[in-house]
Coordinates of C-alpha atoms in Angstrom, one line a residue:
X1 CA 79.2 -97.3 28.4
X2 CA 82.8 -97.8 29.3
X3 CA 84.8 -95.3 31.3
X4 CA 88.6 -95.2 31.6
X5 CA 88.7 -93.0 34.7
X6 CA 88.8 -94.8 38.0
X7 CA 87.0 -92.3 40.2
X8 CA 83.7 -92.2 42.0
X9 CA 83.0 -88.8 40.7
X10 CA 83.1 -89.8 37.0
X11 CA 79.6 -89.7 35.5
X12 CA 78.6 -90.1 31.9
X13 CA 75.0 -89.0 32.0
X14 CA 73.5 -85.5 32.0
X15 CA 71.9 -84.1 35.1
X16 CA 68.4 -82.8 35.0
X17 CA 66.1 -82.3 38.0
X18 CA 68.3 -84.3 40.3
X19 CA 68.3 -87.3 38.0
X20 CA 71.1 -88.7 35.8
X21 CA 69.6 -89.0 32.4
X22 CA 70.5 -90.4 29.0
X23 CA 69.7 -88.6 25.7
X24 CA 66.1 -89.4 24.5
X25 CA 67.6 -91.3 21.5
X26 CA 70.4 -92.9 23.7
X27 CA 73.0 -91.0 21.7
X28 CA 76.5 -90.4 23.3
X29 CA 79.7 -88.7 22.3
X30 CA 83.3 -89.5 23.1
X31 CA 85.4 -87.5 25.6
X32 CA 89.0 -87.8 24.4
X33 CA 92.2 -87.5 26.5
X34 CA 94.2 -84.9 24.4
X35 CA 97.5 -86.3 25.8
X36 CA 97.1 -89.7 24.2
X37 CA 94.0 -89.8 22.1
X38 CA 92.3 -92.4 24.3
X39 CA 88.5 -92.4 24.9
X40 CA 87.9 -91.5 28.5
X41 CA 84.1 -91.8 28.5
X42 CA 80.9 -91.8 26.4
X43 CA 78.7 -89.0 27.6
X44 CA 75.0 -88.5 26.9
X45 CA 74.5 -86.4 23.8
X46 CA 71.4 -84.3 24.5
X47 CA 69.4 -82.1 22.2
X48 CA 66.6 -79.6 22.1
X49 CA 63.9 -81.6 23.9
X50 CA 66.1 -82.4 26.9
X51 CA 67.3 -78.8 27.1
X52 CA 63.7 -77.6 27.3
X53 CA 63.0 -80.1 30.1
X54 CA 66.1 -78.8 32.0
X55 CA 64.7 -75.2 31.6
X56 CA 61.4 -76.3 33.0
X57 CA 63.0 -78.1 35.9
X58 CA 65.0 -74.9 36.7
X59 CA 61.8 -72.9 36.5
X60 CA 59.9 -75.3 38.8
X61 CA 62.7 -75.2 41.3
X62 CA 63.0 -71.4 41.3
X63 CA 60.2 -70.4 43.8
X64 CA 61.4 -72.7 46.6
X65 CA 65.1 -71.9 46.1
X66 CA 64.7 -68.1 46.0
X67 CA 62.3 -68.3 49.1
X68 CA 65.2 -69.7 51.2
X69 CA 67.0 -67.1 53.3
X70 CA 70.4 -66.0 52.0
X71 CA 71.9 -67.8 55.0
X72 CA 70.2 -71.1 54.1
X73 CA 71.5 -71.0 50.6
X74 CA 74.9 -70.0 51.9
X75 CA 75.1 -73.1 54.1
X76 CA 74.4 -75.4 51.2
X77 CA 77.0 -73.6 49.1
X78 CA 79.5 -73.8 51.9
X79 CA 79.1 -77.5 52.1
X80 CA 79.5 -77.8 48.3
X81 CA 82.8 -75.9 48.7
X82 CA 84.0 -78.2 51.4
X83 CA 83.1 -81.3 49.4
X84 CA 85.0 -80.0 46.4
X85 CA 88.2 -79.4 48.5
X86 CA 87.8 -82.8 50.2
X87 CA 87.8 -84.3 46.7
X88 CA 90.4 -82.0 45.1
X89 CA 92.6 -84.8 44.0
X90 CA 89.9 -86.8 42.2
X91 CA 88.5 -83.6 40.5
X92 CA 92.1 -82.7 39.4
X93 CA 92.6 -86.2 37.9
X94 CA 89.4 -85.8 35.9
X95 CA 90.3 -82.3 34.8
X96 CA 93.8 -83.2 33.7
X97 CA 92.6 -86.3 31.8
X98 CA 89.9 -84.5 29.7
X99 CA 91.6 -81.1 29.3
X100 CA 95.3 -82.0 29.4
X101 CA 96.7 -79.5 31.8
X102 CA 99.5 -80.7 34.2
X103 CA 98.3 -82.2 37.5
X104 CA 99.7 -79.4 39.6
X105 CA 97.8 -76.8 37.5
X106 CA 94.7 -78.9 37.7
X107 CA 94.9 -79.0 41.5
X108 CA 95.3 -75.2 41.4
X109 CA 92.2 -74.8 39.3
X110 CA 90.1 -76.9 41.6
X111 CA 91.1 -74.7 44.5
X112 CA 90.5 -71.6 42.4
X113 CA 87.1 -72.9 41.3
X114 CA 86.1 -73.7 44.8
X115 CA 87.1 -70.2 46.0
X116 CA 84.2 -68.7 44.0
X117 CA 81.7 -71.0 45.8
X118 CA 83.2 -70.0 49.2
X119 CA 83.2 -66.3 48.2
X120 CA 79.7 -66.1 46.9
X121 CA 78.3 -68.2 49.8
X122 CA 79.3 -65.2 51.9
X123 CA 78.4 -62.4 49.3
X124 CA 74.9 -63.8 49.0
X125 CA 74.3 -62.7 52.6
X126 CA 75.3 -59.1 51.7
X127 CA 72.8 -58.3 49.0
X128 CA 71.7 -54.9 50.3
X129 CA 69.0 -52.5 49.3
X130 CA 68.9 -48.7 49.9
X131 CA 66.8 -46.1 51.6
X132 CA 66.6 -43.0 49.3
X133 CA 65.8 -39.5 50.7
X134 CA 62.6 -38.4 49.1
X135 CA 62.4 -35.1 47.2
X136 CA 58.7 -34.9 48.2
X137 CA 57.0 -35.0 51.6
X138 CA 54.9 -37.9 52.7
X139 CA 56.9 -40.6 50.9
X140 CA 59.5 -43.2 51.7
X141 CA 61.7 -44.5 48.9
X142 CA 63.6 -47.8 49.0
X143 CA 65.2 -50.4 46.7
X144 CA 65.4 -54.1 47.1
X145 CA 67.4 -56.6 45.0
X146 CA 65.8 -59.9 43.8
X147 CA 67.1 -62.9 41.9
X148 CA 66.7 -62.5 38.1
X149 CA 65.3 -66.0 37.7
X150 CA 66.4 -68.9 35.6
X151 CA 70.0 -68.6 34.3
X152 CA 71.6 -70.3 31.3
X153 CA 75.4 -70.7 31.6
X154 CA 77.6 -71.8 28.7
X155 CA 81.2 -72.6 29.6
X156 CA 84.5 -73.3 27.8
X157 CA 87.0 -76.2 27.9
X158 CA 90.1 -74.4 29.0
X159 CA 89.0 -74.1 32.7
X160 CA 86.3 -76.8 32.9
X161 CA 85.9 -76.4 36.7
X162 CA 86.5 -72.8 37.5
X163 CA 84.5 -71.3 34.6
X164 CA 81.5 -73.2 35.9
X165 CA 81.8 -72.2 39.6
X166 CA 82.4 -68.6 38.7
X167 CA 79.0 -68.5 37.1
X168 CA 76.9 -71.0 39.1
X169 CA 78.0 -69.9 42.5
X170 CA 76.8 -66.3 42.3
X171 CA 73.6 -67.4 40.5
X172 CA 72.8 -69.8 43.2
X173 CA 73.8 -67.5 46.0
X174 CA 71.5 -64.8 44.6
X175 CA 68.6 -67.2 44.5
X176 CA 68.6 -68.1 40.8
X177 CA 68.4 -71.6 39.3
X178 CA 70.7 -72.7 36.5
X179 CA 70.9 -74.7 33.3
X180 CA 74.5 -75.3 32.4
X181 CA 75.9 -76.3 29.0
X182 CA 79.6 -77.3 29.5
X183 CA 82.0 -77.6 26.6
X184 CA 81.7 -80.9 24.8
X185 CA 85.5 -81.4 25.1
X186 CA 85.3 -81.4 28.9
X187 CA 81.9 -82.4 30.3
X188 CA 83.3 -84.7 33.0
X189 CA 84.4 -81.9 35.3
X190 CA 81.0 -80.4 35.2
X191 CA 79.2 -83.6 36.0
X192 CA 81.6 -84.3 38.9
X193 CA 80.7 -80.9 40.3
X194 CA 77.0 -82.0 40.0
X195 CA 77.7 -85.2 42.0
X196 CA 79.1 -83.0 44.8
X197 CA 76.3 -80.4 44.6
X198 CA 73.8 -83.3 45.0
X199 CA 75.7 -84.5 48.1
X200 CA 75.7 -80.9 49.5
X201 CA 71.9 -80.9 49.3
X202 CA 71.4 -78.5 46.4
X203 CA 67.7 -79.3 45.6
X204 CA 66.3 -80.9 42.5
X205 CA 66.2 -78.6 39.5
X206 CA 68.4 -75.8 41.0
X207 CA 71.4 -77.0 39.0
X208 CA 70.9 -78.8 35.7
X209 CA 73.7 -79.9 33.3
X210 CA 72.9 -80.4 29.6
X211 CA 75.8 -82.3 27.9
X212 CA 75.8 -82.4 24.1
X213 CA 77.8 -82.0 20.9
X214 CA 75.2 -79.8 19.2
X215 CA 76.0 -76.5 20.8
X216 CA 74.1 -74.6 18.2
X217 CA 70.8 -76.4 18.9
X218 CA 71.2 -76.3 22.6
X219 CA 72.2 -72.6 22.5
X220 CA 69.2 -71.7 20.4
X221 CA 66.8 -73.3 22.9
X222 CA 68.5 -71.5 25.8
X223 CA 68.5 -68.1 24.0
X224 CA 65.0 -68.3 22.6
X225 CA 63.3 -69.4 25.9
X226 CA 61.3 -66.6 27.6
X227 CA 61.8 -68.5 30.9
X228 CA 65.6 -68.0 30.8
X229 CA 66.1 -64.4 32.0
X230 CA 69.9 -64.3 32.0
X231 CA 72.7 -65.8 29.9
X232 CA 76.3 -66.0 31.0
X233 CA 78.8 -67.2 28.4
X234 CA 82.6 -67.6 28.3
X235 CA 84.1 -68.2 24.9
X236 CA 85.0 -66.6 21.6
X237 CA 83.8 -63.2 20.6
X238 CA 82.3 -64.6 17.4
X239 CA 80.0 -67.0 19.3
X240 CA 79.3 -64.3 22.0
X241 CA 78.0 -62.0 19.3
X242 CA 75.8 -64.8 18.0
X243 CA 74.3 -65.5 21.4
X244 CA 73.9 -61.8 22.0
X245 CA 71.8 -61.5 18.8
X246 CA 69.8 -64.6 19.6
X247 CA 69.0 -63.2 23.1
X248 CA 67.7 -59.9 21.7
X249 CA 64.1 -61.2 21.0
X250 CA 63.6 -62.0 24.7
X251 CA 65.8 -59.1 26.0
X252 CA 67.9 -61.3 28.3
X253 CA 70.4 -59.9 30.7
X254 CA 73.9 -60.9 29.4
X255 CA 77.3 -61.6 30.9
X256 CA 79.9 -62.2 28.2
X257 CA 83.5 -63.0 28.8
X258 CA 84.9 -63.2 25.3
X259 CA 88.2 -63.1 23.4
X260 CA 91.4 -61.3 24.3
X261 CA 94.6 -60.1 22.8
X262 CA 96.5 -59.2 25.9
X263 CA 99.6 -57.0 25.6
X264 CA 102.5 -57.6 28.0
X265 CA 104.7 -54.5 28.1
X266 CA 108.2 -54.4 29.4
X267 CA 109.6 -50.9 29.9
X268 CA 113.3 -50.2 30.1
X269 CA 113.2 -49.4 33.8
X270 CA 111.6 -52.8 34.7
X271 CA 113.2 -55.5 36.8
X272 CA 114.0 -57.8 33.9
X273 CA 114.1 -61.0 36.0
X274 CA 110.7 -60.2 37.5
X275 CA 109.4 -59.3 34.0
X276 CA 110.5 -62.7 32.6
X277 CA 108.9 -64.5 35.5
X278 CA 105.7 -62.6 35.0
X279 CA 105.8 -63.3 31.2
X280 CA 106.2 -67.0 31.8
X281 CA 103.2 -67.1 34.1
X282 CA 101.0 -64.8 31.9
X283 CA 102.0 -66.6 28.6
X284 CA 102.5 -70.3 29.3
X285 CA 100.0 -71.2 32.0
X286 CA 97.7 -73.9 30.6
X287 CA 100.0 -74.1 27.6
X288 CA 98.9 -70.6 26.5
X289 CA 95.2 -71.6 26.4
X290 CA 93.7 -68.9 28.6
X291 CA 91.7 -65.8 27.6
X292 CA 94.1 -63.6 29.6
X293 CA 97.3 -65.0 28.2
X294 CA 99.9 -62.5 27.1
X295 CA 99.4 -62.6 23.3
X296 CA 101.7 -59.8 22.4
X297 CA 104.9 -59.1 24.4
X298 CA 106.0 -55.5 23.8
X299 CA 109.6 -54.8 24.8
X300 CA 111.4 -51.4 24.8
X301 CA 114.1 -51.3 22.1
X302 CA 117.1 -50.7 24.4
X303 CA 116.4 -53.8 26.5
X304 CA 114.8 -56.0 23.7
X305 CA 117.8 -58.3 23.1
X306 CA 118.5 -58.8 26.8
X307 CA 114.9 -59.6 27.6
X308 CA 114.6 -61.9 24.6
X309 CA 117.7 -63.9 25.7
X310 CA 116.4 -64.3 29.3
X311 CA 112.9 -65.2 28.2
X312 CA 114.3 -67.8 25.8
X313 CA 116.4 -69.4 28.4
X314 CA 113.4 -69.7 30.7
X315 CA 111.2 -71.1 28.0
X316 CA 113.8 -73.8 27.1
X317 CA 113.6 -75.0 30.7
X318 CA 109.8 -75.8 30.5
X319 CA 109.1 -79.5 30.8
X320 CA 106.5 -80.7 28.3
X321 CA 104.6 -83.9 29.0
X322 CA 101.2 -85.5 29.9
X323 CA 99.5 -84.9 33.2
X324 CA 100.7 -88.4 34.3
X325 CA 104.2 -87.0 34.3
X326 CA 104.2 -85.1 37.5
X327 CA 107.1 -83.0 36.4
X328 CA 105.1 -81.7 33.4
X329 CA 104.7 -77.9 33.2
X330 CA 103.2 -77.9 29.6
X331 CA 100.5 -80.3 28.5
X332 CA 99.0 -80.9 25.1
X333 CA 96.8 -78.5 23.2
X334 CA 93.1 -79.3 23.2
X335 CA 92.8 -80.5 19.6
X336 CA 94.4 -80.5 16.2
X337 CA 92.8 -77.2 15.2
X338 CA 94.6 -75.6 18.1
X339 CA 97.9 -77.0 16.9
X340 CA 97.3 -75.8 13.4
X341 CA 96.5 -72.2 14.6
X342 CA 99.8 -72.0 16.4
X343 CA 101.6 -73.3 13.3
X344 CA 99.8 -70.8 11.2
X345 CA 100.8 -67.9 13.3
X346 CA 104.4 -69.0 13.4
X347 CA 104.7 -69.6 9.6
X348 CA 103.0 -66.3 8.9
X349 CA 105.4 -64.4 11.2
X350 CA 108.5 -66.2 9.9
X351 CA 107.6 -65.7 6.3
X352 CA 107.3 -62.0 7.0
X353 CA 110.7 -61.6 8.8
X354 CA 110.3 -63.0 12.3
X355 CA 112.9 -65.3 13.8
X356 CA 112.5 -68.4 16.0
X357 CA 114.7 -68.3 19.1
X358 CA 113.3 -71.6 20.5
X359 CA 110.6 -74.1 19.7
X360 CA 108.5 -73.4 16.6
X361 CA 107.3 -76.9 15.8
X362 CA 105.3 -79.9 17.2
X363 CA 107.0 -81.5 20.1
X364 CA 108.8 -84.8 19.8
X365 CA 106.2 -86.4 22.0
X366 CA 103.8 -86.2 19.0
X367 CA 100.1 -85.9 19.1
X368 CA 98.9 -82.5 20.3
X369 CA 102.1 -81.5 22.1
X370 CA 103.8 -78.4 20.8
X371 CA 107.1 -76.9 21.7
X372 CA 107.0 -73.6 23.7
X373 CA 108.1 -71.0 21.2
X374 CA 109.7 -67.5 21.3
X375 CA 109.6 -65.3 18.2
X376 CA 111.6 -62.1 17.7
X377 CA 111.3 -59.3 15.2
X378 CA 107.5 -59.6 15.2
X379 CA 105.6 -56.7 13.7
X380 CA 102.1 -55.3 13.8
X381 CA 101.4 -56.5 10.2
X382 CA 101.6 -60.2 11.2
X383 CA 98.6 -62.3 12.1
X384 CA 99.7 -62.9 15.7
X385 CA 99.4 -59.2 16.3
X386 CA 95.6 -59.3 15.7
X387 CA 94.4 -62.8 16.4
X388 CA 94.4 -64.7 19.7
X389 CA 96.8 -67.6 19.4
X390 CA 95.6 -69.7 22.3
X391 CA 98.9 -71.7 22.4
X392 CA 102.5 -71.7 23.7
X393 CA 103.8 -68.9 21.4
X394 CA 105.5 -65.8 22.8
X395 CA 105.9 -63.1 20.0
X396 CA 108.2 -60.2 20.9
X397 CA 107.4 -56.8 19.5
X398 CA 109.8 -53.8 19.8
X399 CA 108.7 -50.3 20.8
X400 CA 110.5 -46.9 21.2
X401 CA 108.7 -45.1 23.9
X402 CA 105.7 -45.0 26.2
X403 CA 103.3 -43.5 23.7
X404 CA 104.1 -46.1 21.1
X405 CA 103.7 -48.9 23.6
X406 CA 100.2 -47.7 24.5
X407 CA 99.3 -47.2 20.9
X408 CA 100.3 -50.7 20.0
X409 CA 98.7 -52.2 23.1
X410 CA 95.3 -50.5 22.4
X411 CA 95.4 -51.3 18.6
X412 CA 92.9 -54.2 18.9
X413 CA 89.1 -54.7 19.2
X414 CA 89.7 -56.6 22.4
X415 CA 90.1 -55.3 25.9
X416 CA 90.2 -58.1 28.4
X417 CA 93.6 -58.1 30.2
X418 CA 96.9 -56.2 29.9
X419 CA 100.2 -56.4 31.8
X420 CA 103.2 -54.1 32.1
X421 CA 106.4 -53.9 34.1
X422 CA 107.9 -50.6 35.2
X423 CA 109.4 -49.1 38.4
X424 CA 108.6 -45.5 37.5
X425 CA 105.6 -44.5 39.7
X426 CA 104.5 -41.8 37.3
X427 CA 104.6 -44.1 34.3
X428 CA 102.7 -46.8 36.3
X429 CA 99.8 -44.5 36.8
X430 CA 99.8 -43.1 33.3
X431 CA 100.0 -46.5 31.5
X432 CA 97.5 -48.2 33.9
X433 CA 94.9 -45.5 33.1
X434 CA 95.7 -45.4 29.4
X435 CA 95.4 -49.1 28.6
X436 CA 92.0 -50.1 27.2
X437 CA 91.5 -53.2 29.2
X438 CA 89.2 -54.4 31.9
X439 CA 92.1 -55.7 34.0
X440 CA 95.7 -54.6 34.2
X441 CA 98.5 -56.5 35.9
X442 CA 101.3 -54.1 37.1
X443 CA 104.5 -55.9 37.8
X444 CA 102.4 -59.1 38.1
X445 CA 101.6 -61.9 35.6
X446 CA 98.9 -63.7 37.5
X447 CA 95.9 -61.5 38.2
X448 CA 92.9 -63.7 38.7
X449 CA 91.3 -64.5 42.1
X450 CA 87.8 -64.7 43.5
X451 CA 87.9 -61.3 45.2
X452 CA 88.4 -59.1 42.1
X453 CA 86.1 -58.2 39.2
X454 CA 87.1 -60.3 36.2
X455 CA 85.9 -59.0 32.8
X456 CA 86.7 -56.9 29.7
X457 CA 85.8 -53.9 27.7
X458 CA 85.3 -53.3 24.0
X459 CA 84.7 -56.6 22.2
X460 CA 86.0 -58.7 25.1
X461 CA 82.6 -58.7 26.7
X462 CA 80.0 -57.4 29.2
X463 CA 79.8 -57.7 32.9
X464 CA 82.1 -58.8 35.7
X465 CA 82.7 -62.2 37.4
X466 CA 84.0 -62.6 40.9
X467 CA 84.2 -59.9 43.6
X468 CA 81.2 -58.1 45.1
X469 CA 80.3 -57.0 41.6
X470 CA 79.9 -60.6 40.3
X471 CA 76.6 -61.3 42.1
X472 CA 75.0 -58.1 40.8
X473 CA 74.6 -59.6 37.3
X474 CA 72.2 -62.2 38.8
X475 CA 70.0 -59.6 40.5
X476 CA 67.3 -57.1 39.6
X477 CA 66.9 -53.8 41.4
X478 CA 63.3 -53.1 42.4
X479 CA 62.3 -49.6 43.5
X480 CA 59.5 -49.3 46.2
X481 CA 57.6 -46.0 46.7
X482 CA 55.6 -45.8 49.9
X483 CA 53.0 -42.9 49.8
X484 CA 50.4 -41.4 52.1
X485 CA 52.8 -41.2 55.1

């Protein structure tokens, strides 16, 4: 099988029980560079039987891995982190090629992804139980925390490195073993991480990677297996609900990081330059393809025109290009369906009275490149108000007062991230508490890091990733009652 990436970390086979494996039927699927349509690699296309073997490998590896001390697991994770950072440039090259994001952003993602391994290598040594005062004499009551067991992780294409480490690192630190299904669009980043995990001494079966196009079949094997005790998924709310339903029969513990419809609110007392800078970061990072992207920009009516003008000028300065263009700030979208969704949202909005200030059409570069776009006069009746665009489209809504801003912001089934800009301390507290979101950026457009709990409420998911809370989802609390004392 040919490979068009010249890096020692590029692997085209799946990884099960410390072995690089082909599909049983030798089937492969193509990994495409979204910037130019070229085939990067032909990766093993696994199915149900291979997935079941990966689960069995993880189960067989579990007793020895969880028997290690937290410090022993930490040392292996620390070495994995160091190897990732030592190979940051190669990993970024792979990531940019298969996902499309600019090289500088890819370098940032590798460091961001590695930070979760570094963080949980330490957090794993801080899994504490409790001593509970007994209400009855002659007893001692304590709790301990134990690894939940075999974990299934299903990850998306938009952050093909960091979404893996954010799940695998806490699982391994807790003493669990993992079967990972990466997105079919971006499997090479996952396999490169496995190369380095192997070099770091992560034992056979502790981390297994099942690559394949048939996500439905692989997902059904993972969700129906009684061996798999935990499922962690990042992706759409529609698929998350399906996996949740499929997991019901075996009552799995679930972590779901699902869709978003993030509001970005600019009040009339905000620092407008800071708000524009924050909106650029929150909207256009990864060409708008993040789950916490600002999907609705709400601007108070008396500063609406001024903000729109400044934002438009900033957007016009964005440099669109492939990752091989080191000046690029906006890469291609992931596939044609993503381009069509952006076009649909724009055409629906314009046909209902919105106006294009800049962009609005596919980029002159052709292919999957799209012009960064700003729309004004957007209303709540338009599709973009209710659906996640996942592209470089900034729709500007107008609001009168604080109460209306909160109402519009909360008028969605999603509740992942929200942002607002204000310099009124009273308003800051009121709005931060009133927004129905798991995370709120206040005068800040970039909110993600390894030390904080990432996750949503409502139909944006269950559980938290990162922070000291992130490892709890991979643990079970066991209560011990000592009598006859």
